[in-house]
Amino acid sequence: MYRSHTCGALNASHINTEVTLAGWVQKSRDKGFMIWVDLRDRYGITQLMFDASRTDQAVFEKAKSLGREFVIQVKGTVIERESKNPNIPTGDIEILVTELTILNASVTPPFTIEDNTDGGEDIRMKYRYLDIRRNPVKNNLLFRHKVAQEVRNYLSNQGFCEVETPYLIKSTPEGARDFVVPSRMNAGQFYALPQSPQTFKQLLMVGGMDKYFQIVKCFRDEDLRADRQPEFTQIDCEMAFVEQEDILDMFEGLTRHLLLEVHGLEVEKFPRITFDYAMKTYGNDKPDIRFGMKFGELNAVAQHKDFAVFNSAELVVGIAVPGAATYTRKEIDALIDWVKRPQVGASGMVYVKCEANGVYKSSVDKFYDQADLAQWAAATGAQEGDLILVLSGPANKTRAQLSALRMELGNRMGLRKPDEFAPLWVVDFPLLEWDEDSERFHAMHHPFTSPKPEDMHLLDTDPGKVRANAYDMVLNGNEIGGGSIRIHDKETQALMFKHLGFTEEEAKNQFGFLMDAFQYGAPPHGGLAFGLDRLVSILGGQETIRDFIAFPKNNSGRDVMIDAPSALDPAQLTELSIALNVLEK
Amino acid sequence: MYRSHTCGALNASHINTEVTLAGWVQKSRDKGFMIWVDLRDRYGITQLMFDASRTDQAVFEKAKSLGREFVIQVKGTVIERESKNPNIPTGDIEILVTELTILNASVTPPFTIEDNTDGGEDIRMKYRYLDIRRNPVKNNLLFRHKVAQEVRNYLSNQGFCEVETPYLIKSTPEGARDFVVPSRMNAGQFYALPQSPQTFKQLLMVGGMDKYFQIVKCFRDEDLRADRQPEFTQIDCEMAFVEQEDILDMFEGLTRHLLLEVHGLEVEKFPRITFDYAMKTYGNDKPDIRFGMKFGELNAVAQHKDFAVFNSAELVVGIAVPGAATYTRKEIDALIDWVKRPQVGASGMVYVKCEANGVYKSSVDKFYDQADLAQWAAATGAQEGDLILVLSGPANKTRAQLSALRMELGNRMGLRKPDEFAPLWVVDFPLLEWDEDSERFHAMHHPFTSPKPEDMHLLDTDPGKVRANAYDMVLNGNEIGGGSIRIHDKETQALMFKHLGFTEEEAKNQFGFLMDAFQYGAPPHGGLAFGLDRLVSILGGQETIRDFIAFPKNNSGRDVMIDAPSALDPAQLTELSIALNVLEK
């Protein structure tokens, strides 16, 4: 062992102890007759002291040569520090060094290894191994480990069995694009990497393993947006002989456990709202309920006058921005410009200032009187001092626009507090959603989701109205988990494939094994999956998942550190029975 | 929830309780006026009773229709059983059923869901979800989970951080063949699936994460032998600021913990033997030391007479088979035939019976006298009643042949007891091994393994003699883990690549990121990896890893249940910028 203690372990109780430490040179200060070095490892920083009058001269000279990020080993005595540093656990002591070994030198790092580094995203990714030395990244990885361990311990204690499902599986066109793997031994054939272990966990339920989980990598070959990775980690869970309520209880319990263990927070029973309520009240299905500004629908109180913009709109809807009646014209214009940006896409915005003594001043005063505006205030819950902002247009689009505005205001006004956690369930999702491109219904969750029995009769007549036994767990405006009760009989599954546009043959080719399995006594079952990357980042009070992944890929799906993907040796391609077919661009 | 209790939970203390159970029909016995059904779930079996005189007639009729593997839910009263079954925890009670719901019917399963099934390997794999209902497979999966949890808890308590390393990495020609993944976004380029997270864990050490582990899937596209899977699981570990001794201590501690937790066994400190000693004494580097029959080298006491076979041999070596002096001529001939099979490849075998009163009878009596044979007995440790078996020829081949014989005899004589565990360390592995095919040295472990400093001077003159700081953990004749102290400076790593036949450019292309990393203060580090599949199977007292994998692949790398790999849609290939290039056979 290269050390007797770590760099975070020593304090006043160790004074006069002989110790051996090893770590990296964080910085050194050479005062001529005295040299101080901050020695860093994963556990902390300990100050080393070389004193020309007490340290062996050769050691003193060697200490002069130390540069940033040199790896060294020192022996010495713990002594009391003259100027103590109350901000670190080792701040009362320093090491009077007697022996110094340079274990490895370092060239100058391309960015500073400090909490606030001078390195930009790109260079930090290229030298990720240096980035990981920085506290913010290192602590995120340690935090991730703690969360994963807590998940495993909680679920194991609840009788869940972690089962490893295969990574080399079968490609299915349904859903997102698969990453595929050519098979050398089965020429011309390909494995796919799993987008999720969905069918395997259902087969485990058929196999009687009635409480399953797995923390598992999944893969989707989608065009990457910021904060989406081609490989990502799920906490994948499934239970048999359960109803939706049992699943919500179990995984609400897990999340409460995590909040307690990692933040010491006891949270109330999670609110449950329906998808419809979420869309109407927050304009999206993953509302951040840490703050208000609930939507007020104004059709009934805004479509009775001569204001054509509203009268012709499918939906008129507003929010009350607390305390914003004082906004200047310029500030309001800026907000209007913000919602008119192409990313949001509103064509305009109406506002009402709720001033003192029940006086309303609006941008549509020539159409609406004070009594009208009072009704708007009632519908949006606006109080004196608030600013009502109103959008109108097609219902879905308008809700999305107002939701974007609500979130933007939440951010600007500091209402999305990173240390506050407001989980909830959104339930009763639609089973199907219409896809404009393919002009057919797609499964909103996936094709194995059970419709609500009471809605089954609508499948032929009004498929968009059929609700599913599907649910999402939402935390601070992010979907952190989602799942459903599954179909567990062959007939319903066949019916579902039919409604999703599968021919019988396609269904059999792709999912025949599952439908076969359903013939041999499949129990009722359901489950959910959490996105671990996002869960960890939100629990960590941040929203960027990349900061919680040890070696993330960039937006082109590249690992810039190892420079992957890369070209293959032609012999390798031949062996795999494939050839390149790169089209000129 | 579909049940108030599981099928393993009820006993005499529950008599007169109203319960709801759900599970599978294991079997039913219809006696006309009484029907008994064994209801099975993951937790056990509970007997249900339908009594024509007490059960509602409709329920009774429905009970008659139940077939094997039907999924049912019942309500009823726990009553005392007349003929108790002391072999199962629920054997004192049965359920007098009042309500019966068939949750899902089942067609007749293709094999019996019993501990001793009538289903062969192929059919069990095709219907693996039914196979998993059987206790032996189910219990293996639960056992695997327990082992993995114990590993995680032990290492986490020791300060290790589990870090997820990427699955989409870079292909390198060194080592086994990679599985590759075409990149759609980077046309003509490929990711590789990791054969191990080796370079990433070393970069984590460079990054200061000084105790890392990960239970992780790895991939090798090799021709499959029995019991080798294209995807397999490692417990991958690495530590910084450690010497070999620290690593052996740490992971010996882990294995002792596992033996204690899963078997209640306290084992002594693991013996440590060198690679050379293992080869000389057991003929292989993963000796099963649950039994003796250590090799005795006989060159000195067998090459002084006129027996040309021995005199011309590089090595004459024997073992003493305990108590086998009574073997008949026929039995011994059968053993000679066994070693002459092509799989073993000996050209013949000499034997010596150690009979009562120090009398030796051998197949070479005309060349050797009693005094000679007494020396052979001394060299092999043979006692009265033992049978000495002697092979001769080229040293390495002969050792391998005798090792095969020793293991075969260990099996036949019941010396390899599944409930006995004899772990040990084999250390001081050679750094390099000569490869006949490519006529060059290969890294015995991998190119990142550190040579022993004291052997470095042999690298140019006698590379085969250079020992590495490399070690294997061996349990019951299987390598369950292996690792090494790594090279941590750029110069030694460059030298190693040179000796392995890399050009500077190849080294830079493939491992430039690692050599770069070594410039920025890489600490001394080392680690090891356990093969989880094998570790679990050996701890489980079995040797077939497939029985401990939920969804294994067959010897052609196929998942016969989901029928993967499979052909892709041509559009998918185009999108990936590849084309098929299947050669006619």
Short mmCIF file of C-alpha atoms in Angstrom, two decimals, chain A residues 1-3 22-24 42-43 69 71 103-110 127 129-130 132-133 138 141-142 144-145 149 152-153 156 159-171 177-191 193 200 203-211 213 215 217 219 221-224 230-231 233 240-243 246 488-489 513 516-524 532 550-551 553 555-559 561-568 572-583 585, chain B residues 1-3 22-24 42-43 69 71 103-110 127 129-130 132-133 138 141-142 144-145 149 152-153 156 159-171 177-191 193 200 203-211 213 215 217 219 221-224 230-231 233 240-243 246 488-489 513 516-524 532 550-551 553 555-559 561-568 572-583 585:
data_model
loop_
_atom_site.label_atom_id
_atom_site.label_comp_id
_atom_site.label_asym_id
_atom_site.label_seq_id
_atom_site.Cartn_x
_atom_site.Cartn_y
_atom_site.Cartn_z
CA MET A 1 0.00 0.00 0.00
CA TYR A 2 1.35 3.36 -1.00
CA ARG A 3 -0.30 5.23 1.87
CA ALA A 22 0.02 9.61 -1.86
CA GLY A 23 -1.82 11.76 -4.33
CA TRP A 24 -1.68 14.57 -6.81
CA ARG A 42 -10.38 11.29 -4.00
CA TYR A 43 -10.94 11.96 -0.30
CA GLU A 69 -0.74 17.01 -11.13
CA VAL A 71 1.76 12.02 -8.49
CA LEU A 103 5.61 8.32 -8.55
CA ASN A 104 4.84 9.91 -11.88
CA ALA A 105 5.46 13.34 -13.34
CA SER A 106 2.81 15.23 -15.28
CA VAL A 107 2.92 17.55 -18.21
CA THR A 108 0.81 20.67 -17.75
CA PRO A 109 -2.86 19.66 -17.85
CA PRO A 110 -4.94 21.25 -20.61
CA TYR A 127 -9.52 14.59 -21.35
CA TYR A 129 -9.93 11.31 -17.10
CA LEU A 130 -8.66 14.69 -15.92
CA ILE A 132 -13.05 13.23 -13.29
CA ARG A 133 -10.38 14.46 -10.90
CA LYS A 138 -16.12 12.98 -9.05
CA LEU A 141 -20.12 9.68 -9.92
CA LEU A 142 -20.01 8.87 -6.22
CA ARG A 144 -24.69 7.98 -8.79
CA HIS A 145 -23.15 4.95 -7.12
CA GLN A 149 -26.80 0.99 -4.33
CA ARG A 152 -30.59 -2.26 -5.28
CA ASN A 153 -30.80 -2.58 -1.53
CA SER A 156 -33.72 -6.58 -2.86
CA GLY A 159 -37.98 -9.44 -2.58
CA PHE A 160 -36.97 -8.32 -6.04
CA CYS A 161 -34.41 -10.39 -7.94
CA GLU A 162 -32.01 -8.64 -10.29
CA VAL A 163 -31.81 -10.71 -13.45
CA GLU A 164 -29.42 -9.95 -16.27
CA THR A 165 -31.17 -10.04 -19.61
CA PRO A 166 -29.23 -10.39 -22.87
CA TYR A 167 -27.65 -7.54 -24.81
CA LEU A 168 -27.48 -9.35 -28.13
CA ILE A 169 -31.13 -9.62 -29.06
CA LYS A 170 -33.39 -9.23 -32.06
CA SER A 171 -34.09 -6.12 -34.09
CA ARG A 177 -34.10 2.80 -34.33
CA ASP A 178 -31.97 -0.13 -33.13
CA PHE A 179 -28.22 -0.34 -32.96
CA VAL A 180 -27.37 -3.60 -34.67
CA VAL A 181 -24.47 -6.05 -34.48
CA PRO A 182 -23.54 -8.24 -37.45
CA SER A 183 -23.21 -11.91 -36.54
CA ARG A 184 -20.07 -13.56 -37.86
CA MET A 185 -21.30 -17.06 -37.18
CA ASN A 186 -24.70 -16.42 -38.74
CA ALA A 187 -23.69 -14.68 -41.96
CA GLY A 188 -26.05 -11.99 -43.16
CA GLN A 189 -27.85 -11.86 -39.84
CA PHE A 190 -27.75 -9.24 -37.11
CA TYR A 191 -28.34 -8.92 -33.43
CA LEU A 193 -28.83 -4.02 -28.82
CA PHE A 200 -37.46 -10.28 -21.51
CA LEU A 203 -41.01 -13.42 -20.15
CA LEU A 204 -39.54 -13.48 -16.65
CA MET A 205 -43.04 -12.80 -15.35
CA VAL A 206 -44.33 -15.69 -17.47
CA GLY A 207 -41.44 -17.63 -15.90
CA GLY A 208 -42.75 -16.97 -12.41
CA MET A 209 -39.99 -14.58 -11.29
CA ASP A 210 -42.65 -12.28 -9.90
CA LYS A 211 -40.50 -9.37 -8.75
CA PHE A 213 -35.45 -5.50 -11.51
CA ILE A 215 -30.06 -1.63 -13.60
CA LYS A 217 -27.77 -0.19 -20.23
CA PHE A 219 -29.48 1.72 -26.60
CA ASP A 221 -29.95 5.05 -32.38
CA GLU A 222 -31.79 8.34 -32.51
CA ASP A 223 -30.61 11.69 -33.70
CA LEU A 224 -29.13 13.12 -30.57
CA PRO A 230 -27.14 6.74 -27.51
CA GLU A 231 -26.55 4.48 -24.52
CA THR A 233 -29.19 3.36 -18.09
CA ALA A 240 -46.60 -10.18 -11.46
CA PHE A 241 -49.97 -10.65 -9.76
CA VAL A 242 -50.29 -6.92 -9.27
CA GLU A 243 -52.61 -4.13 -10.22
CA ASP A 246 -49.54 -2.02 -6.24
CA HIS A 488 -51.01 -10.83 -20.69
CA ASP A 489 -53.25 -12.72 -23.06
CA PHE A 513 -42.12 -15.76 -28.95
CA ASP A 516 -46.42 -18.06 -27.71
CA ALA A 517 -45.39 -17.48 -24.13
CA PHE A 518 -48.79 -15.97 -23.35
CA GLN A 519 -50.35 -19.36 -24.15
CA TYR A 520 -48.57 -21.10 -21.30
CA GLY A 521 -50.12 -19.47 -18.29
CA ALA A 522 -48.97 -15.86 -18.33
CA PRO A 523 -49.87 -14.10 -15.08
CA PRO A 524 -51.22 -10.54 -14.91
CA LEU A 532 -31.25 6.37 -14.04
CA ALA A 550 -18.46 8.86 -16.49
CA PHE A 551 -17.71 8.75 -20.21
CA LYS A 553 -20.78 10.76 -25.92
CA ASN A 555 -24.09 15.08 -29.90
CA SER A 556 -22.70 13.19 -32.88
CA GLY A 557 -22.59 10.02 -30.81
CA ARG A 558 -18.81 10.17 -30.64
CA ASP A 559 -16.56 9.41 -27.71
CA MET A 561 -11.62 10.75 -25.72
CA ILE A 562 -11.04 7.37 -27.34
CA ASP A 563 -12.05 8.62 -30.80
CA ALA A 564 -14.87 6.16 -31.44
CA PRO A 565 -16.53 5.10 -33.64
CA SER A 566 -13.71 4.45 -36.09
CA ALA A 567 -12.96 2.66 -39.34
CA LEU A 568 -12.58 -1.11 -39.28
CA GLN A 572 -12.95 -7.60 -40.20
CA LEU A 573 -15.78 -6.54 -42.51
CA THR A 574 -15.25 -9.56 -44.76
CA GLU A 575 -15.32 -11.86 -41.79
CA LEU A 576 -18.65 -10.32 -40.76
CA SER A 577 -20.08 -10.78 -44.28
CA ILE A 578 -20.69 -7.07 -44.74
CA ALA A 579 -19.27 -4.32 -46.92
CA LEU A 580 -19.28 -0.57 -46.67
CA ASN A 581 -21.92 1.23 -48.68
CA VAL A 582 -21.20 4.87 -47.95
CA LEU A 583 -23.16 7.18 -50.22
CA LYS A 585 -23.10 13.34 -49.79
CA MET B 1 -52.82 -7.17 -5.33
CA TYR B 2 -53.95 -10.55 -6.51
CA ARG B 3 -52.93 -12.36 -3.33
CA ALA B 22 -52.50 -16.83 -6.93
CA GLY B 23 -50.16 -19.03 -8.91
CA TRP B 24 -49.81 -21.90 -11.32
CA ARG B 42 -41.87 -18.53 -6.88
CA TYR B 43 -42.07 -19.11 -3.13
CA GLU B 69 -49.85 -24.43 -15.68
CA VAL B 71 -52.83 -19.38 -13.72
CA LEU B 103 -56.58 -15.70 -14.65
CA ASN B 104 -55.14 -17.37 -17.71
CA ALA B 105 -55.46 -20.83 -19.19
CA SER B 106 -52.48 -22.77 -20.50
CA VAL B 107 -52.00 -25.16 -23.34
CA THR B 108 -50.03 -28.25 -22.36
CA PRO B 109 -46.42 -27.24 -21.76
CA PRO B 110 -43.81 -28.89 -24.01
CA TYR B 127 -39.16 -22.24 -23.94
CA TYR B 129 -39.61 -18.85 -19.79
CA LEU B 130 -41.11 -22.21 -18.80
CA ILE B 132 -37.33 -20.68 -15.37
CA ARG B 133 -40.46 -21.86 -13.55
CA LYS B 138 -35.21 -20.35 -10.60
CA LEU B 141 -31.11 -17.05 -10.72
CA LEU B 142 -31.97 -16.15 -7.12
CA ARG B 144 -26.86 -15.30 -8.72
CA HIS B 145 -28.70 -12.23 -7.47
CA GLN B 149 -25.69 -8.20 -4.09
CA ARG B 152 -21.77 -4.96 -4.33
CA ASN B 153 -22.33 -4.55 -0.63
CA SER B 156 -19.21 -0.59 -1.45
CA GLY B 159 -15.08 2.29 -0.35
CA PHE B 160 -15.37 1.09 -3.93
CA CYS B 161 -17.46 3.10 -6.36
CA GLU B 162 -19.35 1.29 -9.11
CA VAL B 163 -18.88 3.30 -12.29
CA GLU B 164 -20.66 2.45 -15.53
CA THR B 165 -18.24 2.48 -18.45
CA PRO B 166 -19.49 2.75 -22.03
CA TYR B 167 -20.66 -0.15 -24.19
CA LEU B 168 -20.14 1.59 -27.50
CA ILE B 169 -16.37 1.85 -27.68
CA LYS B 170 -13.55 1.39 -30.15
CA SER B 171 -12.46 -1.76 -31.92
CA ARG B 177 -12.42 -10.68 -31.95
CA ASP B 178 -14.74 -7.74 -31.28
CA PHE B 179 -18.45 -7.54 -31.88
CA VAL B 180 -18.94 -4.31 -33.80
CA VAL B 181 -21.80 -1.86 -34.24
CA PRO B 182 -22.10 0.25 -37.40
CA SER B 183 -22.60 3.94 -36.67
CA ARG B 184 -25.40 5.55 -38.64
CA MET B 185 -24.33 9.07 -37.79
CA ASN B 186 -20.68 8.42 -38.63
CA ALA B 187 -21.03 6.60 -41.95
CA GLY B 188 -18.47 3.88 -42.59
CA GLN B 189 -17.39 3.83 -38.94
CA PHE B 190 -18.05 1.29 -36.25
CA TYR B 191 -18.21 1.04 -32.51
CA LEU B 193 -18.68 -3.75 -27.78
CA PHE B 200 -11.70 2.68 -19.03
CA LEU B 203 -8.49 5.86 -17.04
CA LEU B 204 -10.66 6.00 -13.93
CA MET B 205 -7.50 5.37 -11.92
CA VAL B 206 -5.80 8.20 -13.80
CA GLY B 207 -8.94 10.17 -12.90
CA GLY B 208 -8.38 9.59 -9.19
CA MET B 209 -11.33 7.22 -8.59
CA ASP B 210 -9.00 4.97 -6.65
CA LYS B 211 -11.35 2.08 -5.90
CA PHE B 213 -15.75 -1.86 -9.52
CA ILE B 215 -20.58 -5.79 -12.57
CA LYS B 217 -21.48 -7.39 -19.50
CA PHE B 219 -18.51 -9.43 -25.33
CA ASP B 221 -16.88 -12.90 -30.83
CA GLU B 222 -15.06 -16.20 -30.51
CA ASP B 223 -16.00 -19.57 -31.82
CA LEU B 224 -18.09 -20.93 -29.02
CA PRO B 230 -20.63 -14.48 -26.59
CA GLU B 231 -21.82 -12.17 -23.83
CA THR B 233 -20.54 -10.89 -17.02
CA ALA B 240 -4.82 2.85 -7.33
CA PHE B 241 -1.88 3.38 -4.97
CA VAL B 242 -1.67 -0.35 -4.33
CA GLU B 243 0.81 -3.17 -4.70
CA ASP B 246 -3.03 -5.16 -1.40
CA HIS B 488 1.40 3.28 -15.47
CA ASP B 489 4.08 5.13 -17.38
CA PHE B 513 -5.60 7.99 -25.50
CA ASP B 516 -1.65 10.34 -23.46
CA ALA B 517 -3.39 9.83 -20.16
CA PHE B 518 -0.23 8.37 -18.64
CA GLN B 519 1.47 11.73 -19.20
CA TYR B 520 -0.85 13.55 -16.81
CA GLY B 521 0.05 11.98 -13.50
CA ALA B 522 -1.09 8.36 -13.69
CA PRO B 523 -0.87 6.69 -10.28
CA PRO B 524 0.39 3.14 -9.75
CA LEU B 532 -19.37 -13.81 -12.56
CA ALA B 550 -31.37 -16.39 -17.51
CA PHE B 551 -31.36 -16.35 -21.30
CA LYS B 553 -27.21 -18.49 -26.24
CA ASN B 555 -23.14 -22.88 -29.36
CA SER B 556 -23.90 -21.07 -32.61
CA GLY B 557 -24.43 -17.86 -30.68
CA ARG B 558 -28.18 -18.01 -31.26
CA ASP B 559 -30.96 -17.19 -28.87
CA MET B 561 -36.19 -18.50 -27.90
CA ILE B 562 -36.44 -15.15 -29.68
CA ASP B 563 -34.75 -16.48 -32.83
CA ALA B 564 -31.86 -14.02 -32.93
CA PRO B 565 -29.78 -13.01 -34.78
CA SER B 566 -32.04 -12.42 -37.77
CA ALA B 567 -32.10 -10.70 -41.14
CA LEU B 568 -32.50 -6.93 -41.25
CA GLN B 572 -31.92 -0.46 -42.22
CA LEU B 573 -28.68 -1.56 -43.89
CA THR B 574 -28.73 1.39 -46.27
CA GLU B 575 -29.26 3.77 -43.39
CA LEU B 576 -26.21 2.27 -41.69
CA SER B 577 -24.09 2.65 -44.85
CA ILE B 578 -23.41 -1.08 -45.09
CA ALA B 579 -24.39 -3.88 -47.45
CA LEU B 580 -24.43 -7.62 -47.11
CA ASN B 581 -21.45 -9.47 -48.51
CA VAL B 582 -22.30 -13.09 -47.83
CA LEU B 583 -19.93 -15.43 -49.62
CA LYS B 585 -20.05 -21.59 -49.09
#
